[in-house]
mmCIF file of C-alpha atoms and ligand atoms in Angstrom:
data_model
loop_
_atom_site.group_PDB
_atom_site.id
_atom_site.type_symbol
_atom_site.label_atom_id
_atom_site.label_comp_id
_atom_site.label_asym_id
_atom_site.label_seq_id
_atom_site.Cartn_x
_atom_site.Cartn_y
_atom_site.Cartn_z
ATOM 1 C CA MET K 1 -35.780 -30.118 -26.797
ATOM 2 C CA ASN K 2 -35.479 -29.902 -23.011
ATOM 3 C CA ARG K 3 -38.665 -31.287 -21.443
ATOM 4 C CA PHE K 4 -37.850 -29.549 -18.161
ATOM 5 C CA LYS K 5 -38.951 -25.949 -17.815
ATOM 6 C CA ILE K 6 -36.223 -24.171 -15.863
ATOM 7 C CA PRO K 7 -37.420 -21.239 -13.770
ATOM 8 C CA THR K 8 -35.350 -18.073 -13.303
ATOM 9 C CA THR K 9 -35.645 -18.137 -9.500
ATOM 10 C CA GLN K 10 -35.720 -20.924 -6.932
ATOM 11 C CA LYS K 11 -35.922 -21.537 -3.190
ATOM 12 C CA ALA K 12 -32.713 -21.874 -1.193
ATOM 13 C CA VAL K 13 -31.395 -21.603 2.353
ATOM 14 C CA ILE K 14 -28.619 -19.044 2.378
ATOM 15 C CA PHE K 15 -26.437 -17.424 5.061
ATOM 16 C CA SER K 16 -24.323 -14.274 4.739
ATOM 17 C CA THR K 17 -22.441 -14.381 8.037
ATOM 18 C CA LEU K 18 -20.974 -17.339 9.880
ATOM 19 C CA ASN K 19 -23.410 -18.588 12.523
ATOM 20 C CA GLY K 20 -25.793 -15.820 11.377
ATOM 21 C CA PRO K 21 -29.389 -15.988 10.135
ATOM 22 C CA LEU K 22 -30.301 -18.897 7.870
ATOM 23 C CA GLU K 23 -32.622 -17.355 5.298
ATOM 24 C CA TYR K 24 -35.101 -19.461 3.328
ATOM 25 C CA LYS K 25 -35.691 -17.322 0.282
ATOM 26 C CA SER K 26 -35.786 -17.005 -3.512
ATOM 27 C CA ILE K 27 -32.485 -16.641 -5.360
ATOM 28 C CA PRO K 28 -31.584 -16.887 -9.070
ATOM 29 C CA VAL K 29 -31.197 -20.289 -10.726
ATOM 30 C CA PRO K 30 -27.500 -20.626 -11.710
ATOM 31 C CA LYS K 31 -26.400 -21.180 -15.309
ATOM 32 C CA PRO K 32 -24.033 -24.076 -16.074
ATOM 33 C CA ALA K 33 -20.582 -23.241 -17.489
ATOM 34 C CA PRO K 34 -19.367 -25.323 -20.496
ATOM 35 C CA ASN K 35 -18.205 -28.267 -18.322
ATOM 36 C CA GLN K 36 -21.050 -28.178 -15.801
ATOM 37 C CA LEU K 37 -24.435 -29.779 -15.244
ATOM 38 C CA LEU K 38 -27.479 -27.954 -13.946
ATOM 39 C CA VAL K 39 -29.137 -30.276 -11.437
ATOM 40 C CA ASN K 40 -32.668 -30.027 -10.101
ATOM 41 C CA ILE K 41 -31.970 -31.118 -6.527
ATOM 42 C CA HIS K 42 -34.931 -33.032 -5.095
ATOM 43 C CA TYR K 43 -33.407 -34.070 -1.774
ATOM 44 C CA SER K 44 -30.318 -33.313 0.266
ATOM 45 C CA GLY K 45 -28.944 -34.997 3.345
ATOM 46 C CA VAL K 46 -27.802 -32.731 6.178
ATOM 47 C CA CYS K 47 -24.239 -33.580 7.239
ATOM 48 C CA HIS K 48 -22.527 -32.411 10.416
ATOM 49 C CA SER K 49 -19.901 -30.850 8.113
ATOM 50 C CA ASP K 50 -22.618 -28.424 6.937
ATOM 51 C CA LEU K 51 -23.038 -27.324 10.542
ATOM 52 C CA HIS K 52 -19.244 -26.998 11.025
ATOM 53 C CA VAL K 53 -19.033 -24.825 7.866
ATOM 54 C CA TYR K 54 -21.992 -22.651 8.895
ATOM 55 C CA LYS K 55 -20.487 -22.070 12.353
ATOM 56 C CA GLY K 56 -17.092 -21.191 10.876
ATOM 57 C CA GLU K 57 -15.411 -24.180 12.500
ATOM 58 C CA PHE K 58 -13.405 -25.067 9.394
ATOM 59 C CA GLY K 59 -11.626 -21.722 9.503
ATOM 60 C CA LYS K 60 -13.280 -18.358 9.283
ATOM 61 C CA THR K 61 -12.143 -17.612 5.744
ATOM 62 C CA LEU K 62 -12.993 -20.963 4.210
ATOM 63 C CA PRO K 63 -16.627 -20.603 3.103
ATOM 64 C CA ASN K 64 -17.438 -18.187 0.289
ATOM 65 C CA LEU K 65 -20.185 -15.967 1.705
ATOM 66 C CA PRO K 66 -23.080 -15.546 1.113
ATOM 67 C CA LEU K 67 -23.412 -19.288 0.815
ATOM 68 C CA VAL K 68 -25.917 -22.052 0.184
ATOM 69 C CA GLY K 69 -24.635 -25.109 2.075
ATOM 70 C CA GLY K 70 -25.265 -28.789 1.433
ATOM 71 C CA HIS K 71 -23.337 -31.610 -0.256
ATOM 72 C CA GLU K 72 -25.489 -34.752 -0.172
ATOM 73 C CA GLY K 73 -27.796 -33.959 -3.084
ATOM 74 C CA SER K 74 -29.871 -36.218 -5.284
ATOM 75 C CA GLY K 75 -31.881 -35.072 -8.277
ATOM 76 C CA VAL K 76 -32.224 -34.865 -12.036
ATOM 77 C CA VAL K 77 -30.011 -33.385 -14.773
ATOM 78 C CA VAL K 78 -32.054 -30.572 -16.353
ATOM 79 C CA GLY K 79 -29.324 -28.792 -18.307
ATOM 80 C CA PHE K 80 -25.634 -28.785 -19.161
ATOM 81 C CA GLY K 81 -22.887 -26.750 -20.792
ATOM 82 C CA SER K 82 -21.634 -27.030 -24.356
ATOM 83 C CA ASN K 83 -18.646 -29.339 -23.573
ATOM 84 C CA VAL K 84 -20.649 -31.995 -21.742
ATOM 85 C CA THR K 85 -21.026 -35.223 -23.694
ATOM 86 C CA ASN K 86 -21.494 -37.974 -21.103
ATOM 87 C CA TRP K 87 -24.825 -36.899 -19.585
ATOM 88 C CA GLN K 88 -28.393 -36.657 -20.841
ATOM 89 C CA ILE K 89 -31.298 -34.517 -19.751
ATOM 90 C CA GLY K 90 -33.384 -36.553 -17.298
ATOM 91 C CA ASP K 91 -30.469 -38.631 -15.915
ATOM 92 C CA LEU K 92 -30.593 -39.188 -12.163
ATOM 93 C CA VAL K 93 -27.573 -37.632 -10.505
ATOM 94 C CA GLY K 94 -25.837 -37.263 -7.156
ATOM 95 C CA VAL K 95 -23.992 -34.124 -6.036
ATOM 96 C CA LYS K 96 -21.264 -34.712 -3.460
ATOM 97 C CA LEU K 97 -18.820 -32.544 -1.501
ATOM 98 C CA ILE K 98 -16.168 -32.557 -4.211
ATOM 99 C CA ASN K 99 -17.767 -30.492 -6.951
ATOM 100 C CA HIS K 100 -14.698 -29.806 -9.084
ATOM 101 C CA THR K 101 -11.028 -30.807 -9.176
ATOM 102 C CA CYS K 102 -8.172 -29.488 -11.336
ATOM 103 C CA GLY K 103 -7.686 -32.766 -13.213
ATOM 104 C CA THR K 104 -4.000 -32.065 -13.794
ATOM 105 C CA CYS K 105 -2.163 -32.291 -10.445
ATOM 106 C CA GLU K 106 -0.300 -35.410 -9.324
ATOM 107 C CA HIS K 107 -3.260 -36.599 -7.229
ATOM 108 C CA CYS K 108 -5.868 -36.053 -9.938
ATOM 109 C CA GLN K 109 -3.635 -37.800 -12.468
ATOM 110 C CA GLN K 110 -3.527 -40.821 -10.125
ATOM 111 C CA SER K 111 -7.331 -40.770 -9.674
ATOM 112 C CA GLN K 112 -6.851 -39.701 -6.042
ATOM 113 C CA GLU K 113 -8.734 -36.461 -6.626
ATOM 114 C CA THR K 114 -9.777 -36.099 -2.979
ATOM 115 C CA ALA K 115 -6.214 -34.821 -2.372
ATOM 116 C CA CYS K 116 -6.392 -32.147 -5.117
ATOM 117 C CA ALA K 117 -5.310 -28.836 -3.564
ATOM 118 C CA ASP K 118 -7.481 -26.902 -6.024
ATOM 119 C CA SER K 119 -10.718 -28.780 -5.442
ATOM 120 C CA ARG K 120 -13.922 -26.773 -5.102
ATOM 121 C CA LEU K 121 -16.416 -28.062 -2.590
ATOM 122 C CA SER K 122 -20.218 -27.985 -2.787
ATOM 123 C CA GLY K 123 -21.658 -25.913 0.029
ATOM 124 C CA VAL K 124 -18.252 -24.487 0.961
ATOM 125 C CA HIS K 125 -16.660 -22.749 -2.015
ATOM 126 C CA ILE K 126 -19.697 -22.805 -4.295
ATOM 127 C CA ASN K 127 -23.395 -22.970 -3.573
ATOM 128 C CA GLY K 128 -24.414 -26.484 -2.575
ATOM 129 C CA THR K 129 -27.488 -28.659 -2.374
ATOM 130 C CA PHE K 130 -29.715 -26.716 0.040
ATOM 131 C CA GLN K 131 -31.405 -25.200 -3.015
ATOM 132 C CA GLN K 132 -33.580 -26.457 -5.840
ATOM 133 C CA TYR K 133 -31.040 -26.007 -8.651
ATOM 134 C CA CYS K 134 -27.284 -26.355 -8.298
ATOM 135 C CA ILE K 135 -24.330 -26.711 -10.623
ATOM 136 C CA VAL K 136 -21.673 -29.405 -10.605
ATOM 137 C CA ASP K 137 -18.717 -30.275 -12.803
ATOM 138 C CA ALA K 138 -19.869 -33.065 -15.146
ATOM 139 C CA LEU K 139 -16.778 -35.122 -14.174
ATOM 140 C CA GLN K 140 -17.567 -34.952 -10.434
ATOM 141 C CA ALA K 141 -21.305 -35.637 -10.703
ATOM 142 C CA THR K 142 -22.374 -39.156 -9.759
ATOM 143 C CA LYS K 143 -24.531 -41.215 -12.113
ATOM 144 C CA LEU K 144 -27.369 -42.887 -10.229
ATOM 145 C CA PRO K 145 -29.320 -45.932 -11.417
ATOM 146 C CA ARG K 146 -32.840 -45.257 -12.802
ATOM 147 C CA ASP K 147 -34.613 -47.118 -10.000
ATOM 148 C CA ILE K 148 -32.617 -45.614 -7.110
ATOM 149 C CA ASN K 149 -34.455 -44.475 -3.970
ATOM 150 C CA LEU K 150 -33.841 -40.746 -4.516
ATOM 151 C CA PRO K 151 -34.509 -39.406 -0.961
ATOM 152 C CA ALA K 152 -32.486 -42.172 0.706
ATOM 153 C CA VAL K 153 -29.444 -42.108 -1.602
ATOM 154 C CA GLY K 154 -28.533 -38.518 -0.588
ATOM 155 C CA PRO K 155 -26.621 -39.479 2.579
ATOM 156 C CA ILE K 156 -24.634 -42.084 0.633
ATOM 157 C CA LEU K 157 -23.043 -39.221 -1.335
ATOM 158 C CA CYS K 158 -21.085 -37.960 1.662
ATOM 159 C CA ALA K 159 -21.681 -40.103 4.750
ATOM 160 C CA GLY K 160 -21.767 -43.354 2.774
ATOM 161 C CA ILE K 161 -18.706 -42.838 0.612
ATOM 162 C CA THR K 162 -16.727 -41.458 3.548
ATOM 163 C CA VAL K 163 -17.273 -44.435 5.824
ATOM 164 C CA TYR K 164 -16.915 -46.949 2.989
ATOM 165 C CA LYS K 165 -13.560 -45.389 2.081
ATOM 166 C CA GLY K 166 -12.581 -45.189 5.759
ATOM 167 C CA LEU K 167 -13.302 -48.882 6.249
ATOM 168 C CA LYS K 168 -11.188 -49.761 3.210
ATOM 169 C CA ALA K 169 -8.426 -47.518 4.588
ATOM 170 C CA SER K 170 -8.568 -49.425 7.897
ATOM 171 C CA LEU K 171 -7.359 -52.577 6.082
ATOM 172 C CA ALA K 172 -9.600 -54.644 8.396
ATOM 173 C CA LYS K 173 -10.424 -58.028 6.884
ATOM 174 C CA PRO K 174 -13.585 -60.159 6.980
ATOM 175 C CA GLY K 175 -14.131 -61.635 10.432
ATOM 176 C CA GLN K 176 -12.073 -58.940 12.175
ATOM 177 C CA TRP K 177 -13.308 -56.429 14.770
ATOM 178 C CA VAL K 178 -13.841 -52.755 13.995
ATOM 179 C CA VAL K 179 -14.912 -50.108 16.498
ATOM 180 C CA ILE K 180 -17.222 -47.386 15.196
ATOM 181 C CA SER K 181 -17.173 -44.376 17.518
ATOM 182 C CA GLY K 182 -20.214 -42.147 16.852
ATOM 183 C CA ALA K 183 -22.169 -45.154 15.549
ATOM 184 C CA ALA K 184 -25.691 -43.747 15.897
ATOM 185 C CA GLY K 185 -25.033 -40.576 13.888
ATOM 186 C CA GLY K 186 -25.294 -39.990 10.149
ATOM 187 C CA LEU K 187 -21.897 -41.429 9.231
ATOM 188 C CA GLY K 188 -21.916 -44.005 12.024
ATOM 189 C CA SER K 189 -25.239 -45.573 11.081
ATOM 190 C CA LEU K 190 -23.901 -46.216 7.579
ATOM 191 C CA ALA K 191 -20.455 -47.287 8.826
ATOM 192 C CA VAL K 192 -22.040 -50.072 10.888
ATOM 193 C CA GLN K 193 -23.795 -51.388 7.769
ATOM 194 C CA TYR K 194 -20.871 -51.060 5.334
ATOM 195 C CA ALA K 195 -18.675 -52.813 7.899
ATOM 196 C CA LYS K 196 -21.183 -55.660 8.154
ATOM 197 C CA ALA K 197 -21.467 -55.869 4.358
ATOM 198 C CA LEU K 198 -17.653 -56.133 4.175
ATOM 199 C CA GLY K 199 -17.740 -59.056 6.626
ATOM 200 C CA LEU K 200 -16.417 -57.132 9.634
ATOM 201 C CA ARG K 201 -17.640 -57.490 13.221
ATOM 202 C CA VAL K 202 -18.787 -54.207 14.754
ATOM 203 C CA ILE K 203 -18.429 -52.716 18.221
ATOM 204 C CA ALA K 204 -20.573 -49.570 18.170
ATOM 205 C CA ILE K 205 -19.971 -46.680 20.566
ATOM 206 C CA ASP K 206 -22.363 -43.795 21.110
ATOM 207 C CA GLY K 207 -24.359 -42.433 24.013
ATOM 208 C CA GLY K 208 -27.297 -40.487 25.337
ATOM 209 C CA GLY K 209 -30.820 -40.493 23.918
ATOM 210 C CA GLU K 210 -33.796 -42.382 25.329
ATOM 211 C CA PRO K 211 -32.936 -45.540 27.345
ATOM 212 C CA ASN K 212 -31.827 -48.357 24.962
ATOM 213 C CA GLU K 213 -32.788 -46.285 21.903
ATOM 214 C CA LYS K 214 -29.298 -46.016 20.358
ATOM 215 C CA GLU K 215 -28.388 -49.571 21.357
ATOM 216 C CA LYS K 216 -31.438 -50.967 19.574
ATOM 217 C CA PHE K 217 -30.818 -48.696 16.582
ATOM 218 C CA VAL K 218 -27.206 -49.778 15.978
ATOM 219 C CA LYS K 219 -27.873 -53.445 16.738
ATOM 220 C CA ASP K 220 -30.729 -53.459 14.202
ATOM 221 C CA LEU K 221 -28.194 -52.124 11.680
ATOM 222 C CA GLY K 222 -25.800 -54.993 12.417
ATOM 223 C CA ALA K 223 -23.578 -54.071 15.381
ATOM 224 C CA GLU K 224 -22.803 -57.024 17.684
ATOM 225 C CA VAL K 225 -21.820 -54.922 20.691
ATOM 226 C CA TYR K 226 -22.953 -51.506 21.908
ATOM 227 C CA ILE K 227 -21.063 -49.403 24.429
ATOM 228 C CA ASP K 228 -22.724 -46.282 25.851
ATOM 229 C CA PHE K 229 -19.834 -43.885 26.475
ATOM 230 C CA THR K 230 -21.965 -41.867 28.890
ATOM 231 C CA LYS K 231 -22.505 -44.907 31.130
ATOM 232 C CA SER K 232 -19.380 -47.046 30.730
ATOM 233 C CA ALA K 233 -16.844 -46.843 33.559
ATOM 234 C CA ASP K 234 -14.041 -47.674 31.100
ATOM 235 C CA VAL K 235 -14.785 -47.648 27.374
ATOM 236 C CA VAL K 236 -11.308 -48.871 26.373
ATOM 237 C CA LYS K 237 -11.540 -51.843 28.750
ATOM 238 C CA GLU K 238 -14.958 -52.771 27.350
ATOM 239 C CA VAL K 239 -13.673 -52.611 23.777
ATOM 240 C CA HIS K 240 -10.837 -54.973 24.702
ATOM 241 C CA GLN K 241 -13.206 -57.334 26.529
ATOM 242 C CA HIS K 242 -15.477 -57.646 23.507
ATOM 243 C CA SER K 243 -12.916 -57.954 20.721
ATOM 244 C CA GLY K 244 -11.360 -61.330 21.433
ATOM 245 C CA SER K 245 -8.009 -62.057 23.034
ATOM 246 C CA GLY K 246 -5.789 -59.965 20.783
ATOM 247 C CA GLY K 247 -5.590 -56.865 22.979
ATOM 248 C CA GLY K 248 -8.164 -54.703 21.240
ATOM 249 C CA ALA K 249 -9.994 -54.420 17.946
ATOM 250 C CA HIS K 250 -8.255 -54.704 14.577
ATOM 251 C CA ALA K 251 -9.394 -51.225 13.562
ATOM 252 C CA ALA K 252 -11.249 -48.192 14.866
ATOM 253 C CA LEU K 253 -13.096 -45.512 12.916
ATOM 254 C CA ASN K 254 -13.862 -42.225 14.645
ATOM 255 C CA VAL K 255 -16.939 -40.613 13.129
ATOM 256 C CA SER K 256 -17.884 -38.758 16.311
ATOM 257 C CA THR K 257 -17.431 -35.015 16.692
ATOM 258 C CA SER K 258 -15.694 -35.456 20.051
ATOM 259 C CA GLU K 259 -11.998 -34.733 20.658
ATOM 260 C CA ALA K 260 -12.111 -36.961 23.750
ATOM 261 C CA ALA K 261 -13.457 -39.870 21.685
ATOM 262 C CA ILE K 262 -10.636 -39.462 19.178
ATOM 263 C CA GLN K 263 -8.001 -39.433 21.917
ATOM 264 C CA GLN K 264 -9.564 -42.552 23.403
ATOM 265 C CA SER K 265 -9.731 -44.366 20.050
ATOM 266 C CA ILE K 266 -5.908 -44.603 19.931
ATOM 267 C CA ASN K 267 -6.220 -47.220 22.693
ATOM 268 C CA PHE K 268 -8.985 -49.269 21.069
ATOM 269 C CA VAL K 269 -6.781 -51.208 18.666
ATOM 270 C CA ARG K 270 -4.512 -54.209 19.068
ATOM 271 C CA SER K 271 -0.901 -54.311 17.857
ATOM 272 C CA ARG K 272 -0.665 -53.631 14.108
ATOM 273 C CA GLY K 273 -4.147 -52.130 14.258
ATOM 274 C CA THR K 274 -5.314 -49.015 12.428
ATOM 275 C CA VAL K 275 -7.148 -45.969 13.751
ATOM 276 C CA VAL K 276 -8.963 -44.019 11.042
ATOM 277 C CA LEU K 277 -9.804 -40.398 11.834
ATOM 278 C CA ILE K 278 -12.881 -39.050 10.039
ATOM 279 C CA GLY K 279 -14.821 -36.754 12.428
ATOM 280 C CA LEU K 280 -13.718 -33.113 12.353
ATOM 281 C CA PRO K 281 -14.249 -31.417 15.748
ATOM 282 C CA ALA K 282 -13.106 -27.795 15.523
ATOM 283 C CA GLU K 283 -9.422 -27.254 16.307
ATOM 284 C CA ALA K 284 -9.124 -30.642 18.008
ATOM 285 C CA LYS K 285 -5.723 -32.121 18.734
ATOM 286 C CA ILE K 286 -4.693 -35.482 20.121
ATOM 287 C CA LYS K 287 -1.531 -36.781 21.764
ATOM 288 C CA ILE K 288 -0.091 -40.044 20.538
ATOM 289 C CA PRO K 289 2.414 -41.775 22.876
ATOM 290 C CA ILE K 290 5.420 -42.619 20.720
ATOM 291 C CA LEU K 291 6.823 -45.701 22.443
ATOM 292 C CA PRO K 292 3.717 -47.948 22.397
ATOM 293 C CA THR K 293 2.664 -46.633 18.991
ATOM 294 C CA VAL K 294 6.017 -47.582 17.491
ATOM 295 C CA LEU K 295 6.521 -50.870 19.333
ATOM 296 C CA ARG K 296 2.934 -52.000 18.696
ATOM 297 C CA GLN K 297 3.121 -50.736 15.086
ATOM 298 C CA ILE K 298 -0.125 -48.787 15.270
ATOM 299 C CA THR K 299 -1.269 -46.808 12.230
ATOM 300 C CA VAL K 300 -3.193 -43.561 12.745
ATOM 301 C CA LYS K 301 -4.487 -42.066 9.517
ATOM 302 C CA GLY K 302 -6.922 -39.488 8.240
ATOM 303 C CA SER K 303 -9.552 -40.334 5.652
ATOM 304 C CA TYR K 304 -11.457 -37.793 3.602
ATOM 305 C CA VAL K 305 -14.656 -38.489 1.613
ATOM 306 C CA GLY K 306 -13.918 -40.784 -1.365
ATOM 307 C CA THR K 307 -12.880 -40.691 -4.995
ATOM 308 C CA ASN K 308 -15.279 -40.994 -7.911
ATOM 309 C CA TRP K 309 -14.607 -44.705 -7.991
ATOM 310 C CA ASP K 310 -15.188 -45.104 -4.220
ATOM 311 C CA THR K 311 -18.465 -43.263 -4.800
ATOM 312 C CA HIS K 312 -19.423 -45.628 -7.585
ATOM 313 C CA GLU K 313 -18.778 -48.608 -5.301
ATOM 314 C CA ALA K 314 -20.547 -47.099 -2.276
ATOM 315 C CA VAL K 315 -23.642 -46.284 -4.351
ATOM 316 C CA ASP K 316 -23.559 -49.804 -5.781
ATOM 317 C CA PHE K 317 -23.715 -51.348 -2.264
ATOM 318 C CA PHE K 318 -26.759 -49.139 -1.583
ATOM 319 C CA ALA K 319 -28.411 -49.922 -4.934
ATOM 320 C CA ARG K 320 -28.041 -53.662 -4.262
ATOM 321 C CA GLY K 321 -29.977 -53.271 -1.008
ATOM 322 C CA LEU K 322 -27.048 -53.954 1.337
ATOM 323 C CA ILE K 323 -27.273 -50.549 3.021
ATOM 324 C CA ARG K 324 -30.365 -48.706 4.161
ATOM 325 C CA CYS K 325 -30.282 -45.027 5.017
ATOM 326 C CA PRO K 326 -32.163 -44.390 8.259
ATOM 327 C CA ILE K 327 -33.601 -41.016 7.220
ATOM 328 C CA GLN K 328 -36.241 -38.566 8.353
ATOM 329 C CA ILE K 329 -37.479 -36.237 5.602
ATOM 330 C CA VAL K 330 -38.384 -32.610 6.359
ATOM 331 C CA GLY K 331 -38.817 -29.490 4.213
ATOM 332 C CA LEU K 332 -35.808 -27.407 3.134
ATOM 333 C CA SER K 333 -37.437 -24.492 4.976
ATOM 334 C CA GLU K 334 -36.845 -26.431 8.232
ATOM 335 C CA LEU K 335 -33.053 -26.605 7.872
ATOM 336 C CA GLU K 336 -32.455 -24.293 10.829
ATOM 337 C CA ARG K 337 -34.391 -26.676 13.096
ATOM 338 C CA VAL K 338 -32.329 -29.615 11.830
ATOM 339 C CA PHE K 339 -29.084 -27.748 12.592
ATOM 340 C CA LYS K 340 -30.344 -27.063 16.143
ATOM 341 C CA LEU K 341 -31.206 -30.730 16.706
ATOM 342 C CA MET K 342 -27.789 -31.736 15.351
ATOM 343 C CA GLU K 343 -26.019 -29.266 17.615
ATOM 344 C CA GLN K 344 -27.871 -30.691 20.614
ATOM 345 C CA GLY K 345 -26.862 -34.238 19.600
ATOM 346 C CA LYS K 346 -30.507 -35.227 19.207
ATOM 347 C CA ILE K 347 -30.319 -36.761 15.742
ATOM 348 C CA ILE K 348 -30.254 -40.502 15.270
ATOM 349 C CA GLY K 349 -29.335 -41.459 11.686
ATOM 350 C CA ARG K 350 -29.760 -38.707 9.095
ATOM 351 C CA TYR K 351 -32.157 -35.872 8.281
ATOM 352 C CA VAL K 352 -32.872 -35.262 4.600
ATOM 353 C CA VAL K 353 -34.478 -32.061 3.295
ATOM 354 C CA ASP K 354 -37.053 -32.068 0.495
ATOM 355 C CA THR K 355 -36.316 -28.990 -1.606
ATOM 356 C CA SER K 356 -39.949 -28.627 -2.755
ATOM 357 C CA LYS K 357 -41.114 -27.721 0.768
HETATM 358 O O1 8ID O 1 -14.386 -36.890 4.828
HETATM 359 C C1 8ID O 1 -14.522 -36.761 6.042
HETATM 360 N N1 8ID O 1 -13.499 -36.937 6.892
HETATM 361 C C2 8ID O 1 -15.867 -36.427 6.585
HETATM 362 C C3 8ID O 1 -17.004 -36.525 5.762
HETATM 363 C C4 8ID O 1 -18.255 -36.260 6.321
HETATM 364 C C5 8ID O 1 -18.355 -35.878 7.641
HETATM 365 C C6 8ID O 1 -16.011 -36.018 7.897
HETATM 366 N N2 8ID O 1 -17.233 -35.754 8.395
HETATM 367 C C7 8ID O 1 -17.301 -35.371 9.804
HETATM 368 C C8 8ID O 1 -18.312 -34.297 10.163
HETATM 369 O O2 8ID O 1 -17.822 -33.017 9.847
HETATM 370 C C9 8ID O 1 -18.430 -34.534 11.655
HETATM 371 O O3 8ID O 1 -17.336 -33.936 12.343
HETATM 372 O O4 8ID O 1 -17.713 -36.505 10.553
HETATM 373 C C10 8ID O 1 -18.311 -36.060 11.785
HETATM 374 C C11 8ID O 1 -19.617 -36.782 11.983
HETATM 375 O O5 8ID O 1 -20.578 -36.356 11.034
HETATM 376 P P1 8ID O 1 -22.109 -36.839 11.154
HETATM 377 O O6 8ID O 1 -22.180 -38.307 11.206
HETATM 378 O O7 8ID O 1 -22.865 -36.094 10.126
HETATM 379 O O8 8ID O 1 -22.468 -36.248 12.625
HETATM 380 P P2 8ID O 1 -23.649 -36.670 13.638
HETATM 381 O O9 8ID O 1 -24.797 -37.253 12.884
HETATM 382 O O10 8ID O 1 -23.860 -35.503 14.501
HETATM 383 O O11 8ID O 1 -23.008 -37.883 14.489
HETATM 384 C C12 8ID O 1 -22.037 -37.717 15.502
HETATM 385 C C13 8ID O 1 -22.248 -38.824 16.535
HETATM 386 O O12 8ID O 1 -21.157 -38.831 17.457
HETATM 387 C C14 8ID O 1 -21.683 -39.202 18.731
HETATM 388 C C15 8ID O 1 -22.997 -38.421 18.791
HETATM 389 O O13 8ID O 1 -23.879 -38.924 19.795
HETATM 390 C C16 8ID O 1 -23.533 -38.639 17.358
HETATM 391 O O14 8ID O 1 -24.343 -39.814 17.265
HETATM 392 N N3 8ID O 1 -20.687 -38.935 19.769
HETATM 393 C C17 8ID O 1 -20.272 -37.785 20.382
HETATM 394 I I1 8ID O 1 -20.789 -35.973 19.907
HETATM 395 N N4 8ID O 1 -19.351 -37.992 21.319
HETATM 396 C C18 8ID O 1 -19.111 -39.327 21.298
HETATM 397 C C19 8ID O 1 -18.225 -40.152 22.032
HETATM 398 N N5 8ID O 1 -17.418 -39.665 22.990
HETATM 399 C C20 8ID O 1 -19.953 -39.927 20.331
HETATM 400 N N6 8ID O 1 -19.913 -41.243 20.068
HETATM 401 C C21 8ID O 1 -19.024 -41.985 20.792
HETATM 402 N N7 8ID O 1 -18.218 -41.476 21.740
HETATM 403 ZN ZN1 ZN O 2 -20.678 -34.447 4.617
#
């Protein structure tokens, strides 16, 4: 017997044209296919990727319209299809960007499912977490511990796993310097903390806001140095000054949405350093000078969300109290306002929507 009464309709925020009206309205509750869970989403983080998708910045044909966005959901399993054996009604569950993968390609077979060419993404290809009930493949849903902080864990399911994976990809070791560009945003605020938890030393770059507001914010999270890119005469020089005598930091993570910041980040690292590209500004391109990159043996790599196992690890850091999500909770009906604030660069940390309001 299912103790949860599942309604036939639910509240959602839906858009039918790119950059068009965001409608808060009732839509049908979806039915899970044989391999899917039906999740009662309680909370969802709002990621800058949601804004990129809504504005059509990931390619005009990418999102399936009309669409419910969102991919940082936390909630409860209230139903599942006939093939599902590893979940129970009432389990706490996370819904992340990767909602389904083929399971058979080379990458899936090697448990590197983030590279699956046939993946389906929450809030891009199928309706995401800006609704009260969503569906997710049982193999891509994330089991959450019973005592997890449900509103705060949402951002871990995209921002958290992405920066945790990006830091691992940077190959930076305990005691070494990592630059986080975009440190006061949703991903950045978690990157600073995961870096600290991994024993790294953090130079945080961001800018704007009230005087000293972002500096205090990132230093409270564990950054040793803050550079305000809007005030610094030479950001690269400052990074080098603060990262010891090795000619730059050991690694740099770009989680900003700025093409200029990405271009600049190539010069943050010392010889044999790694630059990890995570932020996705629309149609951005950078130029990498070949001679110094080759002679100094610099690695520039992309990093994209994280696998199921990365997710397990990232959630575990959060569950053990090593990471706190600096969130502000608002109603789902206020999503449009959150997008506006994000567009204006006025968000520090992460907004989370409560789907009951
Ligand atoms: O898997 C992935 N690669 C992945 C996963 C999740 C998100 C990629 N992303 C991408 C998003 O699509 C987005 O492009 O990461 C980027 C950051 O997402 P977010 O953290 O959700 O965005 P935000 O909260 O708006 O934070 C961006 C920060 O960058 C700062 C802003 O002040 C803000 O704090 N920033 C900017 I804009 N220009 C900067 C600059 N020149 C800068 N910080 C430093 N230097
Ligand atoms: Zn995201």
